[in-house]
mmCIF file of C-alpha atoms in Angstrom:
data_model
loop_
_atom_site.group_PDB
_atom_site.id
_atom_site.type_symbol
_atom_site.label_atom_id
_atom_site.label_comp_id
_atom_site.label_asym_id
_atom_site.label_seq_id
_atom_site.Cartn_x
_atom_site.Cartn_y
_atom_site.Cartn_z
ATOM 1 C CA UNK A 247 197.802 171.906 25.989
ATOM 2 C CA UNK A 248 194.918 169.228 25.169
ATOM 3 C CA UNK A 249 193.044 168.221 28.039
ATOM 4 C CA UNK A 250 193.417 164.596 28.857
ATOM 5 C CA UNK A 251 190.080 163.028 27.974
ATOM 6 C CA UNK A 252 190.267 165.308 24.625
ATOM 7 C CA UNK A 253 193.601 162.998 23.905
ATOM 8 C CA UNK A 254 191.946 159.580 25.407
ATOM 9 C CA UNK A 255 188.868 160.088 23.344
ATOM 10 C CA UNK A 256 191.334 160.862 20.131
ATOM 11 C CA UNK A 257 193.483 158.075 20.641
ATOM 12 C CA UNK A 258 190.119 155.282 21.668
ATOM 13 C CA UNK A 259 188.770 156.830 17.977
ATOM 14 C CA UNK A 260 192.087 155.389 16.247
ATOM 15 C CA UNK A 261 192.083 152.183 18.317
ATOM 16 C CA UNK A 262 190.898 149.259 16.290
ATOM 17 C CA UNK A 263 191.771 146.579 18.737
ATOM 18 C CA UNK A 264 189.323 145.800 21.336
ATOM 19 C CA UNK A 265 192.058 144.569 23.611
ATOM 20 C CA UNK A 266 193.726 147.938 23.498
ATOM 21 C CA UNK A 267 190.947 150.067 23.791
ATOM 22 C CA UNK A 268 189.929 148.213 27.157
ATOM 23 C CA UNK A 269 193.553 148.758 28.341
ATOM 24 C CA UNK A 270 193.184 152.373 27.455
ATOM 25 C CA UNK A 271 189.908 152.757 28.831
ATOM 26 C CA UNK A 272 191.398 151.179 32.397
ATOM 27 C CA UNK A 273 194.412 153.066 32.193
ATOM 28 C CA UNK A 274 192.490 156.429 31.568
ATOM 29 C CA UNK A 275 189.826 155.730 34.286
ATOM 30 C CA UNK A 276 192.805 155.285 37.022
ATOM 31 C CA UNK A 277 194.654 158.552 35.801
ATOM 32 C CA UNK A 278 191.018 159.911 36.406
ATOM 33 C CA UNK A 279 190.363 158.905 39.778
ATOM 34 C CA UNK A 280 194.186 159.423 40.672
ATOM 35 C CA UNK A 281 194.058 162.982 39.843
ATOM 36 C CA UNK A 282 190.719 163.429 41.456
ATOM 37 C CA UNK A 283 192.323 162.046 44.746
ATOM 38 C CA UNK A 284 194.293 165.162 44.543
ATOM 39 C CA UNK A 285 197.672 163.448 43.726
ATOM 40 C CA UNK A 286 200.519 164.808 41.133
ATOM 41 C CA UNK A 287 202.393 161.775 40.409
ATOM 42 C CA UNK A 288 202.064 160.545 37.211
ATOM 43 C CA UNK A 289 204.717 158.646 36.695
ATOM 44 C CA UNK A 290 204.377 155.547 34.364
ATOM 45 C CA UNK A 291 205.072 152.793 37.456
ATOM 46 C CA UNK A 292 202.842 155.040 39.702
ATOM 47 C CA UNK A 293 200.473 154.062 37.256
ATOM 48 C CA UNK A 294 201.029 150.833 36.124
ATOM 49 C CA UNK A 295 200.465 150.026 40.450
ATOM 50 C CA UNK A 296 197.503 151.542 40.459
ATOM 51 C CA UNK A 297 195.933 150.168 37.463
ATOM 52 C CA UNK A 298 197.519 146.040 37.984
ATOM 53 C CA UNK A 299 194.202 144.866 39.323
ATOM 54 C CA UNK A 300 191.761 146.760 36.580
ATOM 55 C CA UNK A 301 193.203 145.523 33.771
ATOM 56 C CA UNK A 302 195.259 148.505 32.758
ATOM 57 C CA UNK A 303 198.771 147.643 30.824
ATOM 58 C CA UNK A 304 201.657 147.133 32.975
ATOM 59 C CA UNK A 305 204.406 149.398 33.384
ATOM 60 C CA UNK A 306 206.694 147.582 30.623
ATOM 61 C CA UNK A 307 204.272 147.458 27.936
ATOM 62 C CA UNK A 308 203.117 151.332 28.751
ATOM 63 C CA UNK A 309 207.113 151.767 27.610
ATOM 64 C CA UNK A 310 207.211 149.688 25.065
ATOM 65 C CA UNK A 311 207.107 151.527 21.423
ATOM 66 C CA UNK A 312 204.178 149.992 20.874
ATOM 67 C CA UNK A 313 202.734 151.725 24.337
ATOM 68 C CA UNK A 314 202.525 154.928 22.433
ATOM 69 C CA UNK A 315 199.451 155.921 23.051
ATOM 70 C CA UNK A 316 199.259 154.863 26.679
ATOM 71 C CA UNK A 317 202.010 156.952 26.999
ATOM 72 C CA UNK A 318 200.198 159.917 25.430
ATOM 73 C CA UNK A 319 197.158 159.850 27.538
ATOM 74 C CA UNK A 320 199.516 159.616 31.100
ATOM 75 C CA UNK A 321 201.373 162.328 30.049
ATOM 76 C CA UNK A 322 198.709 164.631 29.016
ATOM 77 C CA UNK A 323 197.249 163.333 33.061
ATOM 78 C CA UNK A 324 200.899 164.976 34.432
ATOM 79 C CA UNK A 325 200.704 167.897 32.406
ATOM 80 C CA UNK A 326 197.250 168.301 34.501
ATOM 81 C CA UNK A 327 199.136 167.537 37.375
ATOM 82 C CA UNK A 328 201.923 170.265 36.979
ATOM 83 C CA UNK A 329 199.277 173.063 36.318
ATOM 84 C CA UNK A 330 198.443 172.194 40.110
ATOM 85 C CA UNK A 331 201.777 171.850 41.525
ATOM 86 C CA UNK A 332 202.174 175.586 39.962
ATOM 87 C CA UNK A 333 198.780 176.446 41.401
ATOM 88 C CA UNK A 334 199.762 175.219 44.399
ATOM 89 C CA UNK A 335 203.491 176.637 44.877
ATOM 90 C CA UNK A 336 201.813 179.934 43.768
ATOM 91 C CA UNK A 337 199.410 180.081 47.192
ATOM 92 C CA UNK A 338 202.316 179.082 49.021
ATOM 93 C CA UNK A 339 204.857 181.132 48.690
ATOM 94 C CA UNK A 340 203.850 184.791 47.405
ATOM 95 C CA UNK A 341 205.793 186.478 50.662
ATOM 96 C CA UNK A 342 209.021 184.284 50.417
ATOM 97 C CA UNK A 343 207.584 182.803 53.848
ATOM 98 C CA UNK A 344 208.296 179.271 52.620
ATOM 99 C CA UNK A 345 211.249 179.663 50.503
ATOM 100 C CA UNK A 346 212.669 177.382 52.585
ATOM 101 C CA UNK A 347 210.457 174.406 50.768
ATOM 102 C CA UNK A 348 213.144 174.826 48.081
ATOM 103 C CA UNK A 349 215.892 173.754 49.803
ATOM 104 C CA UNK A 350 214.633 170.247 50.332
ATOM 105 C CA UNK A 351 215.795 168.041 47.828
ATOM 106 C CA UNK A 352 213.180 165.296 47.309
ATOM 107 C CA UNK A 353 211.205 166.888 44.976
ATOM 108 C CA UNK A 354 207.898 164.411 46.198
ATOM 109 C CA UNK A 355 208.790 165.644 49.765
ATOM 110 C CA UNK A 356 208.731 169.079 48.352
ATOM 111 C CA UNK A 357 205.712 169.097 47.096
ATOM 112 C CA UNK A 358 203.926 167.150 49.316
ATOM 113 C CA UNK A 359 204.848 170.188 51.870
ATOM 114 C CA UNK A 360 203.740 172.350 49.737
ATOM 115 C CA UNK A 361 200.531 171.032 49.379
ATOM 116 C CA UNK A 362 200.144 170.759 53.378
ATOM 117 C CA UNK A 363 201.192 174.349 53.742
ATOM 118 C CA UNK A 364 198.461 175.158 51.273
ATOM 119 C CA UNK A 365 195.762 173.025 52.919
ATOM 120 C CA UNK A 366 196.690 174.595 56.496
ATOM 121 C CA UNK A 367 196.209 178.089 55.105
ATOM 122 C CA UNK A 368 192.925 176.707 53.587
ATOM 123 C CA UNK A 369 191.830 175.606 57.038
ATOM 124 C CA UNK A 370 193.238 178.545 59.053
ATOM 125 C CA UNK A 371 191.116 181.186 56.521
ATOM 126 C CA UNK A 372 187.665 178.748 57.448
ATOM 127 C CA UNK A 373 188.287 179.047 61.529
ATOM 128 C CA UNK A 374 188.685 182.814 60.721
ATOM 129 C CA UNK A 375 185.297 182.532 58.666
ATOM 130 C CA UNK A 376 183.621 180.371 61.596
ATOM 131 C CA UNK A 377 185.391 183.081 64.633
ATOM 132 C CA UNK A 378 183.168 185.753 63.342
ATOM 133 C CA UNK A 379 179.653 183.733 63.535
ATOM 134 C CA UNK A 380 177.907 185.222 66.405
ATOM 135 C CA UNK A 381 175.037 182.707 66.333
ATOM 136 C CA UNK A 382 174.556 179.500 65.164
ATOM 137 C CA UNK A 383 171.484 177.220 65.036
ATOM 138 C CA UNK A 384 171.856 173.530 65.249
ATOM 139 C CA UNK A 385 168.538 171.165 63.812
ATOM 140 C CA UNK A 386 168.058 168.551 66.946
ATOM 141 C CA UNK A 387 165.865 166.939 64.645
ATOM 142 C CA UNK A 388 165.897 162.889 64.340
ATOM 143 C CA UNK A 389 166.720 162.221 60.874
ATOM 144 C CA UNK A 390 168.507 165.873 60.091
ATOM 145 C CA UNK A 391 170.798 165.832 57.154
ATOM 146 C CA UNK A 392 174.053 165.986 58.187
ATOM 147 C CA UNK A 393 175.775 168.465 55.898
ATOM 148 C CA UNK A 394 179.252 168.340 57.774
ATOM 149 C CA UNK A 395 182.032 167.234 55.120
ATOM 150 C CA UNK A 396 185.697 166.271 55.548
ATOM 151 C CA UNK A 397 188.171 169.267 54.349
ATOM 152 C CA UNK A 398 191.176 167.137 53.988
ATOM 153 C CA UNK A 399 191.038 164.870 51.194
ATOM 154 C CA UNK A 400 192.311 161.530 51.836
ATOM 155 C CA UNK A 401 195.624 160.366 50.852
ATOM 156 C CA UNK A 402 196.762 157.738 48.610
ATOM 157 C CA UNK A 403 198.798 154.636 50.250
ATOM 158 C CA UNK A 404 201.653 155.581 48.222
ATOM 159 C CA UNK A 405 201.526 159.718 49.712
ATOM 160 C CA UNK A 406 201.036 158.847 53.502
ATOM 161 C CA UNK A 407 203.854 156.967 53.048
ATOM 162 C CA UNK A 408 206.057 159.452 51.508
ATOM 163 C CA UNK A 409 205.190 161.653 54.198
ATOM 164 C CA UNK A 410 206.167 159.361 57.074
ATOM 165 C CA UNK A 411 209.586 158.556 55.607
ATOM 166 C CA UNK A 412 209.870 162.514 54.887
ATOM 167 C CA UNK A 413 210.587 162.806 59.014
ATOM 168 C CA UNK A 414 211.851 158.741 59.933
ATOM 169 C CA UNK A 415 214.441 158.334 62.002
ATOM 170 C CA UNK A 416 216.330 156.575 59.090
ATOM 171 C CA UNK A 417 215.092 159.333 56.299
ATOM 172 C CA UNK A 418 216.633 161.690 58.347
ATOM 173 C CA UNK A 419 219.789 160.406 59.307
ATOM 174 C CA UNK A 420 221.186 159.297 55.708
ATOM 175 C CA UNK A 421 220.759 162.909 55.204
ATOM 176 C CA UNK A 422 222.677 163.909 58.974
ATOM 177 C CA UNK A 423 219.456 165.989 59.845
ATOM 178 C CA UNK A 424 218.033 165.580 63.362
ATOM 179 C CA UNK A 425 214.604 166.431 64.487
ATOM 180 C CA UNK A 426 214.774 169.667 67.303
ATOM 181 C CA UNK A 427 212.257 169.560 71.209
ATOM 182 C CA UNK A 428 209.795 171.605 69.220
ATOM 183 C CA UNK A 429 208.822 169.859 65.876
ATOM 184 C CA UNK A 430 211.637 171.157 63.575
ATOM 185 C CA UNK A 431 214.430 169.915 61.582
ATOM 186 C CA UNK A 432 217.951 170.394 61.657
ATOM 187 C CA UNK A 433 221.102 169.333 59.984
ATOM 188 C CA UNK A 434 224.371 169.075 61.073
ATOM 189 C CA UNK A 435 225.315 172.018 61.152
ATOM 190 C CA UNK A 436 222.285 173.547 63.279
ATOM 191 C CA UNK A 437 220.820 174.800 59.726
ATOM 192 C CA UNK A 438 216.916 174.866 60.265
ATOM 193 C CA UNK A 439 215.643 172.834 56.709
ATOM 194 C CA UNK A 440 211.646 172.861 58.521
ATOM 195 C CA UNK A 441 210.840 175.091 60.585
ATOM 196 C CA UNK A 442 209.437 174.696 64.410
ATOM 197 C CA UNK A 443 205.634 172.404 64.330
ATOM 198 C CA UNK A 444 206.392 170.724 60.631
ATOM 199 C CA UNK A 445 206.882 167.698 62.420
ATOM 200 C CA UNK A 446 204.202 168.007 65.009
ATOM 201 C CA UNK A 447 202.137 168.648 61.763
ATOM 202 C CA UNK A 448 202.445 165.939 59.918
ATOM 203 C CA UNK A 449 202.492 163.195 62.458
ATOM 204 C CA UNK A 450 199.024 164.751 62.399
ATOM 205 C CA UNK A 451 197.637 164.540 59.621
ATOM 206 C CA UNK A 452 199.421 161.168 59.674
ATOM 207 C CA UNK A 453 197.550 160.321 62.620
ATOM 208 C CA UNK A 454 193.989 161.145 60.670
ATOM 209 C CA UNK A 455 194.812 159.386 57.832
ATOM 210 C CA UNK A 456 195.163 156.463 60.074
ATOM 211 C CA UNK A 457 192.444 157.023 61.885
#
């Protein structure tokens, strides 16, 4: 698989028209930044929303024949993102503890799970790390550096919403599931789809994100 700036810098190279190239140079640096905001999604109007105020193409003329090469570049961006969604299902679920994830049929909510599950095991192996410091030694001094940084990496308009209409009232009821008294989900027939705190969870990290 080519990595995606070796295909943006092929396809620029072949570009003659200086309108193009600045739409591919747009499009490319929002593919960047979106992957490096930790999202997967890829998809061409994903894109195309992203980039509308920089200058990159919009979504019809990305799938237009002519959008060939746009096309090229976005898709080599999603093969990127797969190799994470792999990564990530593969830290998740090595003890069939979260099987369960693949029973839910929105495969954005599925993922999106995923990646929480993998970014609370993330956190829970650091307060292990901090539990066994015996002593630590804070500088009182005006002017210290503060070296604290965020572990959660902030999410995307388009993701915290996702996640909220993963557990709404209305999400849950076209599908005749019902939230349980401790933070789980149910459907009709008393089936547990999330387990006990998912909820709880993600209203959250919901509630960070909001800040």
């Amino acid at each position: 698989m080519s990595e995606p700036n070796e295909v943006y810098e092929a396809i620029l190279g072949q570009l003659k028209n200086s309108r193009s190239r600045k739409s591919l140079e747009a499009l490319h640096a929002v593919c960047k930044e979106h992957h490096e905001s930790g999202s997967v999604d890829f998809r061409i109007s994903t894109i195309a929303k992203l980039g509308a105020s920089r200058g990159a193409p919009s979504e019809q003329t990305i799938r237009n024949k002519t959008g060939e090469h746009y096309r090229a570049v976005i898709e080599a961006w999603q093969a990127l993102g797969d190799q994470k969604k792999k990564a990530i299902k593969a830290q998740t679920t090595p003890s069939g503890e979260y099987d369960w994830v693949d029973e839910v049929s929105n495969k954005t909510h599925r993922f999106l799970i995923l990646d929480l599950i993998s970014k609370v095991r993330k956190l829970r192996a650091e307060n292990k790390r901090f539990a066994s410091i015996k002593k630590l030694e804070i500088d009182y001094r005006a002017g210290a550096e503060d070296k604290s940084e965020s572990r959660l990496p902030s999410l995307l308009s388009h993701e915290i919403d996702a996640l909220r209409d993963a557990i709404s009232e209305e999400s849950l009821k076209l599908k005749g599931w019902t939230k349980t008294e401790r933070g789980g989900i149910e459907d009709q027939n008393g089936k547990v789809v999330l387990r006990n705190g998912f909820v709880n969870a993600l209203e959250k990290v919901l509630s960070i994100e909001n800040g």
